[in-house]
Coordinates of N, CA and C in Angstrom, one line a residue:
M584 N -13.3 90.5 -36.6 CA -12.4 89.4 -36.7 C -11.8 89.3 -35.3
G585 N -11.9 88.1 -34.8 CA -11.3 88.0 -33.4 C -10.0 87.2 -33.4
Y586 N -9.3 87.5 -32.4 CA -8.0 86.8 -32.3 C -8.2 85.7 -31.2
A587 N -7.4 84.6 -31.4 CA -7.5 83.5 -30.5 C -6.7 83.9 -29.2
S588 N -7.2 83.4 -28.1 CA -6.4 83.7 -26.9 C -5.1 83.0 -26.9
P589 N -4.1 83.6 -26.1 CA -2.8 83.0 -26.1 C -2.8 81.5 -25.7
S590 N -3.7 81.1 -24.8 CA -3.7 79.7 -24.3 C -4.2 78.8 -25.4
R591 N -5.2 79.3 -26.2 CA -5.7 78.5 -27.3 C -4.7 78.3 -28.4
L592 N -3.9 79.4 -28.7 CA -2.9 79.4 -29.7 C -1.8 78.4 -29.2
A593 N -1.4 78.4 -28.0 CA -0.4 77.5 -27.5 C -0.9 76.1 -27.6
A594 N -2.2 75.8 -27.3 CA -2.7 74.5 -27.4 C -2.7 74.0 -28.9
R595 N -3.0 74.9 -29.8 CA -3.0 74.5 -31.2 C -1.5 74.2 -31.6
L596 N -0.6 75.1 -31.3 CA 0.8 74.9 -31.6 C 1.3 73.6 -31.0
A597 N 0.9 73.3 -29.8 CA 1.3 72.1 -29.1 C 0.8 70.8 -29.9
R598 N -0.5 70.9 -30.3 CA -1.0 69.8 -31.0 C -0.3 69.5 -32.3
V599 N 0.2 70.6 -33.0 CA 0.9 70.4 -34.2 C 2.4 70.1 -34.0
L600 N 3.0 70.8 -33.1 CA 4.5 70.7 -33.0 C 4.9 69.5 -32.2
I601 N 4.2 69.0 -31.3 CA 4.6 67.8 -30.5 C 4.7 66.6 -31.4
P602 N 3.7 66.3 -32.2 CA 3.9 65.1 -33.1 C 5.1 65.3 -34.1
V603 N 5.2 66.5 -34.6 CA 6.4 66.8 -35.5 C 7.7 66.6 -34.8
I604 N 7.8 67.0 -33.5 CA 9.0 66.9 -32.8 C 9.3 65.4 -32.4
V605 N 8.2 64.7 -32.1 CA 8.3 63.2 -31.8 C 8.8 62.5 -33.1
V606 N 8.3 62.8 -34.2 CA 8.7 62.2 -35.5 C 10.1 62.5 -35.8
L607 N 10.5 63.8 -35.6 CA 11.9 64.2 -35.9 C 12.9 63.5 -34.9
C608 N 12.5 63.4 -33.7 CA 13.3 62.7 -32.7 C 13.5 61.2 -33.1
A609 N 12.4 60.6 -33.5 CA 12.4 59.2 -33.8 C 13.3 59.0 -35.1
V610 N 13.2 59.8 -36.1 CA 14.0 59.7 -37.3 C 15.5 60.0 -36.9
S611 N 15.7 61.0 -36.1 CA 17.1 61.2 -35.7 C 17.7 60.0 -34.9
A612 N 17.0 59.4 -34.1 CA 17.4 58.3 -33.3 C 17.7 57.1 -34.3
L613 N 16.9 56.9 -35.2 CA 17.1 55.9 -36.2 C 18.4 56.1 -37.0
L614 N 18.6 57.4 -37.5 CA 19.8 57.7 -38.2 C 21.0 57.5 -37.4
I615 N 21.0 57.9 -36.1 CA 22.1 57.8 -35.2 C 22.5 56.3 -35.1
W616 N 21.4 55.5 -34.8 CA 21.6 54.0 -34.6 C 22.2 53.4 -35.9
R617 N 21.7 53.8 -37.1 CA 22.2 53.2 -38.3 C 23.7 53.7 -38.6
D618 N 24.0 54.9 -38.3 CA 25.3 55.4 -38.4 C 26.3 54.7 -37.5
A619 N 25.9 54.5 -36.3 CA 26.7 53.8 -35.3 C 27.0 52.4 -35.8
R620 N 26.0 51.7 -36.3 CA 26.1 50.3 -36.7 C 27.0 50.3 -37.9
T621 N 26.9 51.2 -38.9 CA 27.8 51.3 -40.0 C 29.2 51.6 -39.6
G622 N 29.4 52.5 -38.6 CA 30.7 52.9 -38.1 C 31.4 51.7 -37.5
R623 N 30.6 50.9 -36.7 CA 31.2 49.7 -36.0 C 31.7 48.7 -37.1
A624 N 30.9 48.5 -38.1 CA 31.3 47.6 -39.2 C 32.5 48.1 -39.9
S625 N 32.6 49.4 -40.1 CA 33.7 50.0 -40.8 C 35.0 49.8 -39.9
V626 N 34.9 50.1 -38.6 CA 36.0 49.9 -37.7 C 36.5 48.5 -37.7
T627 N 35.5 47.5 -37.7 CA 35.9 46.1 -37.7 C 36.6 45.8 -39.0
R628 N 36.2 46.3 -40.1 CA 36.9 46.0 -41.4 C 38.3 46.6 -41.4
E629 N 38.4 47.8 -40.9 CA 39.7 48.4 -40.8 C 40.7 47.7 -39.9
M630 N 40.2 47.2 -38.8 CA 41.0 46.4 -37.8 C 41.4 45.1 -38.5
H631 N 40.5 44.5 -39.2 CA 40.9 43.2 -39.8 C 41.9 43.5 -40.9
A632 N 41.8 44.5 -41.7 CA 42.7 44.8 -42.7 C 44.1 45.1 -42.1
S633 N 44.1 45.9 -41.0 CA 45.4 46.2 -40.3 C 46.1 44.9 -39.8
A634 N 45.3 44.1 -39.2 CA 45.8 42.8 -38.7 C 46.4 41.9 -39.8
T635 N 45.7 41.9 -40.9 CA 46.1 41.1 -42.0 C 47.5 41.6 -42.6
A636 N 47.5 42.9 -42.7 CA 48.8 43.6 -43.2 C 49.9 43.3 -42.2
A637 N 49.7 43.4 -40.9 CA 50.7 43.2 -40.0 C 51.2 41.7 -40.0
S638 N 50.3 40.8 -40.2 CA 50.7 39.4 -40.2 C 51.5 39.1 -41.5
H639 N 51.2 39.8 -42.6 CA 52.0 39.6 -43.8 C 53.4 40.2 -43.7
N640 N 53.4 41.4 -43.0 CA 54.7 42.0 -42.8 C 55.6 41.1 -41.9
L641 N 55.0 40.5 -40.8 CA 55.8 39.7 -39.9 C 56.2 38.4 -40.7
D642 N 55.3 37.8 -41.5 CA 55.7 36.7 -42.2 C 56.9 36.9 -43.2
R643 N 56.8 38.1 -43.9 CA 57.9 38.5 -44.8 C 59.2 38.7 -44.0
F644 N 59.1 39.4 -42.8 CA 60.3 39.6 -42.0 C 60.9 38.3 -41.6
L645 N 60.1 37.4 -41.1 CA 60.7 36.1 -40.6 C 61.3 35.3 -41.8
R646 N 60.6 35.2 -42.9 CA 61.1 34.5 -44.1 C 62.5 35.1 -44.5
E647 N 62.6 36.4 -44.5 CA 63.9 37.0 -44.9 C 65.0 36.6 -43.9
R648 N 64.7 36.6 -42.6 CA 65.7 36.2 -41.6 C 66.1 34.8 -41.7
F649 N 65.1 33.9 -41.9 CA 65.4 32.5 -42.0 C 66.2 32.2 -43.3
R650 N 66.0 33.0 -44.4 CA 66.8 32.9 -45.6 C 68.2 33.2 -45.3
L651 N 68.5 34.3 -44.6 CA 69.8 34.7 -44.2 C 70.5 33.6 -43.4
L652 N 69.8 33.1 -42.4 CA 70.3 32.0 -41.5 C 70.6 30.7 -42.3
R653 N 69.7 30.4 -43.2 CA 70.0 29.2 -44.0 C 71.2 29.3 -44.9
A654 N 71.4 30.6 -45.5 CA 72.5 30.8 -46.3 C 73.8 30.7 -45.5
M655 N 73.8 31.3 -44.3 CA 75.0 31.2 -43.4 C 75.2 29.7 -43.1
A656 N 74.2 29.0 -42.7 CA 74.4 27.6 -42.3 C 74.9 26.7 -43.4
S657 N 74.7 27.1 -44.7 CA 75.2 26.3 -45.8 C 76.6 26.7 -46.2
S658 N 77.2 27.7 -45.5 CA 78.6 28.1 -45.8 C 79.6 27.1 -45.3
P659 N 80.8 27.0 -45.9 CA 81.8 26.0 -45.5 C 82.2 26.1 -44.0
E660 N 82.2 27.3 -43.5 CA 82.5 27.5 -42.1 C 81.6 26.7 -41.2
F661 N 80.3 26.8 -41.5 CA 79.3 26.1 -40.7 C 79.3 24.6 -41.0
T662 N 79.3 24.2 -42.2 CA 79.3 22.8 -42.5 C 80.5 22.1 -42.0
D663 N 81.7 22.8 -42.0 CA 82.9 22.2 -41.4 C 83.1 22.4 -39.9
A664 N 82.1 23.1 -39.3 CA 82.2 23.4 -37.9 C 83.5 24.1 -37.5
D665 N 83.9 25.0 -38.3 CA 85.1 25.8 -38.1 C 84.7 27.0 -37.1
G666 N 84.9 26.8 -35.8 CA 84.5 27.8 -34.8 C 85.1 29.2 -35.1
A667 N 86.4 29.3 -35.5 CA 87.0 30.6 -35.7 C 86.3 31.3 -37.0
G668 N 86.1 30.5 -38.0 CA 85.5 31.0 -39.2 C 84.1 31.4 -39.0
I669 N 83.3 30.6 -38.2 CA 82.0 30.9 -37.9 C 81.9 32.2 -37.1
N670 N 82.8 32.4 -36.1 CA 82.9 33.6 -35.3 C 83.1 34.8 -36.2
A671 N 84.1 34.7 -37.1 CA 84.4 35.8 -38.0 C 83.1 36.1 -38.9
Q672 N 82.4 35.1 -39.4 CA 81.3 35.3 -40.2 C 80.1 36.0 -39.4
L673 N 79.9 35.5 -38.2 CA 78.8 36.1 -37.4 C 79.1 37.5 -37.1
R674 N 80.4 37.9 -36.8 CA 80.7 39.3 -36.5 C 80.5 40.2 -37.7
A675 N 80.8 39.6 -38.9 CA 80.8 40.4 -40.2 C 79.3 40.7 -40.6
V676 N 78.4 39.9 -40.1 CA 77.0 40.0 -40.6 C 76.3 41.2 -40.0
N677 N 76.7 41.8 -38.9 CA 76.0 42.9 -38.2 C 74.6 42.4 -37.9
A678 N 74.4 41.5 -37.0 CA 73.1 40.9 -36.7 C 72.0 41.9 -36.4
A679 N 72.3 42.9 -35.6 CA 71.3 43.8 -35.2 C 70.6 44.5 -36.4
S680 N 71.4 44.8 -37.4 CA 70.8 45.5 -38.6 C 69.9 44.5 -39.4
H681 N 70.0 43.2 -39.1 CA 69.2 42.3 -39.8 C 68.0 41.8 -38.9
G682 N 67.8 42.5 -37.8 CA 66.7 42.2 -36.9 C 67.0 41.2 -35.8
F683 N 68.3 40.9 -35.6 CA 68.7 40.0 -34.5 C 69.3 40.8 -33.4
A684 N 68.5 41.5 -32.6 CA 69.0 42.5 -31.6 C 69.8 41.8 -30.6
G685 N 69.6 40.5 -30.3 CA 70.4 39.8 -29.3 C 71.6 39.1 -29.9
G686 N 71.7 39.2 -31.2 CA 72.9 38.6 -31.9 C 72.5 37.2 -32.4
I687 N 73.5 36.6 -33.0 CA 73.4 35.3 -33.6 C 74.5 34.4 -33.0
S688 N 74.2 33.2 -32.5 CA 75.2 32.4 -31.9 C 75.2 31.0 -32.6
W689 N 76.3 30.3 -32.4 CA 76.3 28.9 -32.8 C 76.7 28.0 -31.7
V690 N 75.9 26.9 -31.5 CA 76.1 26.0 -30.4 C 76.6 24.7 -31.1
D691 N 77.7 24.1 -30.6 CA 78.2 22.9 -31.3 C 77.3 21.6 -30.9
G692 N 77.6 20.5 -31.5 CA 76.9 19.3 -31.3 C 76.8 18.7 -29.9
R693 N 77.7 19.3 -29.0 CA 77.7 18.8 -27.6 C 76.9 19.8 -26.7
G694 N 76.5 20.9 -27.3 CA 75.7 21.9 -26.6 C 76.5 23.0 -26.0
V695 N 77.7 23.2 -26.5 CA 78.6 24.3 -26.0 C 78.5 25.5 -27.0
L696 N 78.3 26.7 -26.4 CA 78.3 27.9 -27.2 C 79.8 28.1 -27.7
R697 N 79.9 28.1 -29.1 CA 81.3 28.2 -29.6 C 81.5 29.5 -30.4
A698 N 80.5 30.2 -30.9 CA 80.6 31.4 -31.7 C 79.4 32.3 -31.5
S699 N 79.7 33.6 -31.5 CA 78.6 34.5 -31.3 C 78.9 35.9 -32.0
S700 N 77.9 36.5 -32.5 CA 78.1 37.8 -33.1 C 78.2 38.9 -32.0
A701 N 77.9 38.5 -30.8 CA 77.8 39.5 -29.7 C 79.2 39.7 -29.1
T702 N 80.1 38.7 -29.1 CA 81.4 38.8 -28.5 C 82.5 38.3 -29.5
R703 N 83.7 38.8 -29.3 CA 84.8 38.4 -30.1 C 85.2 36.9 -29.9
S704 N 85.3 36.5 -28.6 CA 85.6 35.1 -28.3 C 84.6 34.7 -27.2
P705 N 83.5 34.1 -27.5 CA 82.5 33.7 -26.5 C 83.1 32.7 -25.6
P706 N 82.7 32.8 -24.3 CA 83.2 31.7 -23.4 C 82.5 30.4 -23.8
D707 N 83.2 29.3 -23.5 CA 82.6 28.0 -23.7 C 81.5 27.8 -22.7
V708 N 80.3 28.2 -23.0 CA 79.2 28.1 -22.1 C 78.4 26.8 -22.5
F709 N 78.2 25.9 -21.5 CA 77.4 24.7 -21.7 C 75.9 25.0 -21.7
L710 N 75.3 24.7 -22.8 CA 73.8 25.1 -22.9 C 73.0 23.8 -23.1
A711 N 73.6 22.6 -23.1 CA 72.8 21.4 -23.3 C 71.8 21.1 -22.2
N712 N 72.0 21.8 -21.1 CA 71.0 21.6 -20.0 C 69.7 22.4 -20.2
R713 N 69.7 23.3 -21.1 CA 68.5 24.0 -21.5 C 67.6 23.0 -22.3
R714 N 66.3 23.0 -21.9 CA 65.4 22.0 -22.5 C 65.4 22.1 -24.1
S715 N 65.3 23.4 -24.6 CA 65.2 23.6 -26.0 C 66.4 23.1 -26.7
I716 N 67.6 23.4 -26.2 CA 68.9 23.0 -26.8 C 69.0 21.5 -26.7
N717 N 68.6 20.9 -25.6 CA 68.7 19.4 -25.5 C 67.8 18.7 -26.5
V718 N 66.6 19.2 -26.7 CA 65.7 18.6 -27.7 C 66.4 18.6 -29.1
V719 N 67.0 19.8 -29.5 CA 67.7 19.9 -30.8 C 68.9 18.9 -30.8
L720 N 69.6 18.8 -29.8 CA 70.8 18.0 -29.8 C 70.4 16.5 -30.0
K721 N 69.3 16.1 -29.3 CA 68.9 14.7 -29.5 C 68.3 14.4 -30.9
S722 N 67.7 15.5 -31.5 CA 67.2 15.2 -32.9 C 68.3 15.2 -33.9
R723 N 69.5 15.8 -33.6 CA 70.6 15.9 -34.5 C 70.2 16.6 -35.8
I724 N 69.2 17.5 -35.7 CA 68.8 18.4 -36.9 C 69.2 19.8 -36.6
S725 N 69.7 20.5 -37.6 CA 70.0 21.9 -37.4 C 68.7 22.7 -37.0
Y726 N 68.9 23.7 -36.2 CA 67.7 24.4 -35.6 C 68.1 25.8 -35.4
V727 N 67.1 26.7 -35.7 CA 67.3 28.1 -35.4 C 66.3 28.5 -34.3
E728 N 66.9 29.1 -33.2 CA 66.0 29.5 -32.1 C 66.3 30.9 -31.7
S729 N 65.3 31.7 -31.3 CA 65.5 33.0 -30.8 C 65.7 32.9 -29.3
V730 N 66.3 33.9 -28.7 CA 66.4 34.0 -27.3 C 65.1 34.4 -26.7
P731 N 64.6 33.7 -25.7 CA 63.3 34.0 -25.1 C 63.3 35.4 -24.6
A732 N 62.2 36.1 -24.7 CA 62.1 37.5 -24.3 C 62.4 37.6 -22.8
G733 N 63.2 38.6 -22.5 CA 63.6 38.9 -21.1 C 64.8 38.2 -20.6
R734 N 65.3 37.2 -21.3 CA 66.5 36.5 -20.9 C 67.7 37.3 -21.4
Q735 N 68.7 37.5 -20.5 CA 69.9 38.2 -20.9 C 71.1 37.3 -20.6
N736 N 72.0 37.2 -21.6 CA 73.2 36.4 -21.3 C 74.2 37.3 -20.7
R737 N 74.9 36.8 -19.7 CA 75.9 37.6 -19.0 C 77.2 37.0 -19.1

């Protein structure tokens, strides 16, 4: 009984193992590609779900804030334009705890700042020259506006 030479044995092994290795590599590549595609779809679904949840939270947050502002606006102090009463009400609200970090202010029908939660007695600052305030004054409709990001009142 004879033994095959090492070179013939290596050739036989190569003829058997190389196709097996090629098939295994191809199957592995296919599985990796499928897993990446599935992972990408999963990440997209998770991002969409997170964005939807964030938008619902923001919507709820804003509705709650507008509900508070509407309740305040319907109070006798606001409907009678009682500056001192409005000032007292704004200070009692604790605007920051309700999400109004810059405070809440009231501008009269002439465009003058008359009450603010930020100060005890706000200076009579003329704001009608601001485009957004001027638009509201011309419409004669009550309006709630936030301070533009980055603007600081001094």
